[in-house]
Amino acid sequence: LQFGVSFQNFQELFADDYQSQWLYGLFFGFIFLIFLYNLAIAVVVRDINYFYYVGYVFFFAFGQLSLLGFFQYFFVPEHPHLMKVAIPFFFSGSIGLFALFTSNFLKLKKRMPIAFRMTKVFWVASILNMIFALMGQVYFSAQFVTWEVLVFSIFIISIIIIGFRRRIRNFYYFAAAFLILMLACFVYGILKLFPIGSNTFIEKMLFPVA
């Protein structure tokens, strides 16, 4: 085995850490603003799509907090094992709620009945995996959610392509908002499941960048 080692003095280490914390602060600050903005709209208009979206943003945010280590540090500092449980739990929840949001926003029940039934499958699978995570089956639930992320991203990209071919307007809006995120999910799943050269920075920063 070979290990790369770099030496830094205290000032350089502090500067690097300070810069990364600012970037993470901006990232989670933006997510918090998105959550509050859509929650306000959901309460006013009472559209189920907004509630699905708000739930998705909530679970996605806590999934990222868990993946980056902030969930353990700020919420459960005395229970490090909960961070491992939190990663598959929150990401499974975000996939399930995003599947429901996709189904309703794109009106898949009428336009793509097979895709509509697939979103229900993703929702049920996500709920089951959240239960497995809470039961302590961390390795299984982590592997499951990684496969789910990969398959779900392929599914979403596929229905976007079908919507484009049919020239349905709200598929264009949906793609503008989420296509880059789905591509990041696809890359993340490939990197985690297959022996492809990567590094921790790329795996952690894929979702924030997307």
mmCIF file with all atom_site columns, N, CA and C in Angstrom, residues 59-88:
data_model
loop_
_atom_site.group_PDB
_atom_site.id
_atom_site.type_symbol
_atom_site.label_atom_id
_atom_site.label_alt_id
_atom_site.label_comp_id
_atom_site.label_asym_id
_atom_site.label_entity_id
_atom_site.label_seq_id
_atom_site.pdbx_PDB_ins_code
_atom_site.Cartn_x
_atom_site.Cartn_y
_atom_site.Cartn_z
_atom_site.occupancy
_atom_site.B_iso_or_equiv
_atom_site.pdbx_formal_charge
_atom_site.auth_seq_id
_atom_site.auth_comp_id
_atom_site.auth_asym_id
_atom_site.auth_atom_id
_atom_site.pdbx_PDB_model_num
ATOM 1  N N  . PHE A 1 59 ? -34.896 15.738 3.806  1.00 0.00 ? 59 PHE A N  1
ATOM 2  C CA . PHE A 1 59 ? -34.149 14.485 3.910  1.00 0.00 ? 59 PHE A CA 1
ATOM 3  C C  . PHE A 1 59 ? -32.817 14.574 3.160  1.00 0.00 ? 59 PHE A C  1
ATOM 4  N N  . PHE A 1 60 ? -32.803 15.266 2.029  1.00 0.00 ? 60 PHE A N  1
ATOM 5  C CA . PHE A 1 60 ? -31.556 15.423 1.279  1.00 0.00 ? 60 PHE A CA 1
ATOM 6  C C  . PHE A 1 60 ? -30.541 16.218 2.098  1.00 0.00 ? 60 PHE A C  1
ATOM 7  N N  . ALA A 1 61 ? -31.010 17.283 2.759  1.00 0.00 ? 61 ALA A N  1
ATOM 8  C CA . ALA A 1 61 ? -30.113 18.111 3.565  1.00 0.00 ? 61 ALA A CA 1
ATOM 9  C C  . ALA A 1 61 ? -29.494 17.300 4.699  1.00 0.00 ? 61 ALA A C  1
ATOM 10 N N  . PHE A 1 62 ? -30.317 16.515 5.393  1.00 0.00 ? 62 PHE A N  1
ATOM 11 C CA . PHE A 1 62 ? -29.783 15.729 6.499  1.00 0.00 ? 62 PHE A CA 1
ATOM 12 C C  . PHE A 1 62 ? -28.934 14.555 5.991  1.00 0.00 ? 62 PHE A C  1
ATOM 13 N N  . GLY A 1 63 ? -29.225 14.074 4.795  1.00 0.00 ? 63 GLY A N  1
ATOM 14 C CA . GLY A 1 63 ? -28.349 13.072 4.193  1.00 0.00 ? 63 GLY A CA 1
ATOM 15 C C  . GLY A 1 63 ? -26.967 13.645 3.925  1.00 0.00 ? 63 GLY A C  1
ATOM 16 N N  . GLN A 1 64 ? -26.934 14.872 3.416  1.00 0.00 ? 64 GLN A N  1
ATOM 17 C CA . GLN A 1 64 ? -25.647 15.528 3.183  1.00 0.00 ? 64 GLN A CA 1
ATOM 18 C C  . GLN A 1 64 ? -24.928 15.836 4.486  1.00 0.00 ? 64 GLN A C  1
ATOM 19 N N  . LEU A 1 65 ? -25.681 16.281 5.503  1.00 0.00 ? 65 LEU A N  1
ATOM 20 C CA . LEU A 1 65 ? -25.068 16.522 6.814  1.00 0.00 ? 65 LEU A CA 1
ATOM 21 C C  . LEU A 1 65 ? -24.436 15.248 7.364  1.00 0.00 ? 65 LEU A C  1
ATOM 22 N N  . SER A 1 66 ? -25.104 14.120 7.132  1.00 0.00 ? 66 SER A N  1
ATOM 23 C CA . SER A 1 66 ? -24.582 12.833 7.603  1.00 0.00 ? 66 SER A CA 1
ATOM 24 C C  . SER A 1 66 ? -23.362 12.421 6.805  1.00 0.00 ? 66 SER A C  1
ATOM 25 N N  . LEU A 1 67 ? -23.429 12.580 5.489  1.00 0.00 ? 67 LEU A N  1
ATOM 26 C CA . LEU A 1 67 ? -22.331 12.166 4.618  1.00 0.00 ? 67 LEU A CA 1
ATOM 27 C C  . LEU A 1 67 ? -21.061 12.967 4.899  1.00 0.00 ? 67 LEU A C  1
ATOM 28 N N  . LEU A 1 68 ? -21.218 14.239 5.228  1.00 0.00 ? 68 LEU A N  1
ATOM 29 C CA . LEU A 1 68 ? -20.079 15.116 5.464  1.00 0.00 ? 68 LEU A CA 1
ATOM 30 C C  . LEU A 1 68 ? -19.632 15.141 6.927  1.00 0.00 ? 68 LEU A C  1
ATOM 31 N N  . GLY A 1 69 ? -20.356 14.424 7.801  1.00 0.00 ? 69 GLY A N  1
ATOM 32 C CA . GLY A 1 69 ? -19.945 14.319 9.197  1.00 0.00 ? 69 GLY A CA 1
ATOM 33 C C  . GLY A 1 69 ? -20.536 15.358 10.127 1.00 0.00 ? 69 GLY A C  1
ATOM 34 N N  . PHE A 1 70 ? -21.319 16.304 9.600  1.00 0.00 ? 70 PHE A N  1
ATOM 35 C CA . PHE A 1 70 ? -21.867 17.366 10.443 1.00 0.00 ? 70 PHE A CA 1
ATOM 36 C C  . PHE A 1 70 ? -23.032 16.885 11.309 1.00 0.00 ? 70 PHE A C  1
ATOM 37 N N  . PHE A 1 71 ? -23.753 15.878 10.844 1.00 0.00 ? 71 PHE A N  1
ATOM 38 C CA . PHE A 1 71 ? -24.890 15.373 11.619 1.00 0.00 ? 71 PHE A CA 1
ATOM 39 C C  . PHE A 1 71 ? -24.417 14.824 12.957 1.00 0.00 ? 71 PHE A C  1
ATOM 40 N N  . GLN A 1 72 ? -23.356 14.031 12.936 1.00 0.00 ? 72 GLN A N  1
ATOM 41 C CA . GLN A 1 72 ? -22.812 13.487 14.183 1.00 0.00 ? 72 GLN A CA 1
ATOM 42 C C  . GLN A 1 72 ? -22.267 14.604 15.063 1.00 0.00 ? 72 GLN A C  1
ATOM 43 N N  . TYR A 1 73 ? -21.565 15.539 14.472 1.00 0.00 ? 73 TYR A N  1
ATOM 44 C CA . TYR A 1 73 ? -20.893 16.590 15.239 1.00 0.00 ? 73 TYR A CA 1
ATOM 45 C C  . TYR A 1 73 ? -21.893 17.501 15.950 1.00 0.00 ? 73 TYR A C  1
ATOM 46 N N  . PHE A 1 74 ? -22.979 17.881 15.243 1.00 0.00 ? 74 PHE A N  1
ATOM 47 C CA . PHE A 1 74 ? -23.910 18.850 15.801 1.00 0.00 ? 74 PHE A CA 1
ATOM 48 C C  . PHE A 1 74 ? -25.124 18.228 16.489 1.00 0.00 ? 74 PHE A C  1
ATOM 49 N N  . PHE A 1 75 ? -25.562 17.061 16.043 1.00 0.00 ? 75 PHE A N  1
ATOM 50 C CA . PHE A 1 75 ? -26.829 16.507 16.522 1.00 0.00 ? 75 PHE A CA 1
ATOM 51 C C  . PHE A 1 75 ? -26.659 15.304 17.453 1.00 0.00 ? 75 PHE A C  1
ATOM 52 N N  . VAL A 1 76 ? -25.720 14.410 17.130 1.00 0.00 ? 76 VAL A N  1
ATOM 53 C CA . VAL A 1 76 ? -25.555 13.203 17.958 1.00 0.00 ? 76 VAL A CA 1
ATOM 54 C C  . VAL A 1 76 ? -24.075 12.989 18.269 1.00 0.00 ? 76 VAL A C  1
ATOM 55 N N  . PRO A 1 77 ? -23.430 13.943 18.951 1.00 0.00 ? 77 PRO A N  1
ATOM 56 C CA . PRO A 1 77 ? -21.981 13.827 19.180 1.00 0.00 ? 77 PRO A CA 1
ATOM 57 C C  . PRO A 1 77 ? -21.581 12.632 20.033 1.00 0.00 ? 77 PRO A C  1
ATOM 58 N N  . GLU A 1 78 ? -22.477 12.143 20.873 1.00 0.00 ? 78 GLU A N  1
ATOM 59 C CA . GLU A 1 78 ? -22.155 11.026 21.747 1.00 0.00 ? 78 GLU A CA 1
ATOM 60 C C  . GLU A 1 78 ? -22.597 9.677  21.180 1.00 0.00 ? 78 GLU A C  1
ATOM 61 N N  . HIS A 1 79 ? -23.105 9.686  19.953 1.00 0.00 ? 79 HIS A N  1
ATOM 62 C CA . HIS A 1 79 ? -23.589 8.439  19.343 1.00 0.00 ? 79 HIS A CA 1
ATOM 63 C C  . HIS A 1 79 ? -23.075 8.330  17.901 1.00 0.00 ? 79 HIS A C  1
ATOM 64 N N  . PRO A 1 80 ? -21.789 8.048  17.726 1.00 0.00 ? 80 PRO A N  1
ATOM 65 C CA . PRO A 1 80 ? -21.223 8.003  16.362 1.00 0.00 ? 80 PRO A CA 1
ATOM 66 C C  . PRO A 1 80 ? -21.858 6.951  15.472 1.00 0.00 ? 80 PRO A C  1
ATOM 67 N N  . HIS A 1 81 ? -22.406 5.869  16.066 1.00 0.00 ? 81 HIS A N  1
ATOM 68 C CA . HIS A 1 81 ? -23.019 4.829  15.236 1.00 0.00 ? 81 HIS A CA 1
ATOM 69 C C  . HIS A 1 81 ? -24.268 5.336  14.528 1.00 0.00 ? 81 HIS A C  1
ATOM 70 N N  . LEU A 1 82 ? -24.892 6.383  15.096 1.00 0.00 ? 82 LEU A N  1
ATOM 71 C CA . LEU A 1 82 ? -26.099 6.928  14.465 1.00 0.00 ? 82 LEU A CA 1
ATOM 72 C C  . LEU A 1 82 ? -25.785 7.613  13.136 1.00 0.00 ? 82 LEU A C  1
ATOM 73 N N  . MET A 1 83 ? -24.561 8.088  12.964 1.00 0.00 ? 83 MET A N  1
ATOM 74 C CA . MET A 1 83 ? -24.198 8.707  11.690 1.00 0.00 ? 83 MET A CA 1
ATOM 75 C C  . MET A 1 83 ? -24.259 7.684  10.564 1.00 0.00 ? 83 MET A C  1
ATOM 76 N N  . LYS A 1 84 ? -23.791 6.446  10.856 1.00 0.00 ? 84 LYS A N  1
ATOM 77 C CA . LYS A 1 84 ? -23.848 5.399  9.840  1.00 0.00 ? 84 LYS A CA 1
ATOM 78 C C  . LYS A 1 84 ? -25.287 5.034  9.499  1.00 0.00 ? 84 LYS A C  1
ATOM 79 N N  . VAL A 1 85 ? -26.142 5.027  10.507 1.00 0.00 ? 85 VAL A N  1
ATOM 80 C CA . VAL A 1 85 ? -27.561 4.747  10.274 1.00 0.00 ? 85 VAL A CA 1
ATOM 81 C C  . VAL A 1 85 ? -28.210 5.887  9.497  1.00 0.00 ? 85 VAL A C  1
ATOM 82 N N  . ALA A 1 86 ? -27.793 7.118  9.816  1.00 0.00 ? 86 ALA A N  1
ATOM 83 C CA . ALA A 1 86 ? -28.432 8.299  9.241  1.00 0.00 ? 86 ALA A CA 1
ATOM 84 C C  . ALA A 1 86 ? -28.228 8.403  7.738  1.00 0.00 ? 86 ALA A C  1
ATOM 85 N N  . ILE A 1 87 ? -27.060 7.991  7.236  1.00 0.00 ? 87 ILE A N  1
ATOM 86 C CA . ILE A 1 87 ? -26.781 8.142  5.805  1.00 0.00 ? 87 ILE A CA 1
ATOM 87 C C  . ILE A 1 87 ? -27.796 7.378  4.948  1.00 0.00 ? 87 ILE A C  1
ATOM 88 N N  . PRO A 1 88 ? -27.970 6.054  5.123  1.00 0.00 ? 88 PRO A N  1
ATOM 89 C CA . PRO A 1 88 ? -28.984 5.365  4.310  1.00 0.00 ? 88 PRO A CA 1
ATOM 90 C C  . PRO A 1 88 ? -30.406 5.781  4.666  1.00 0.00 ? 88 PRO A C  1
#
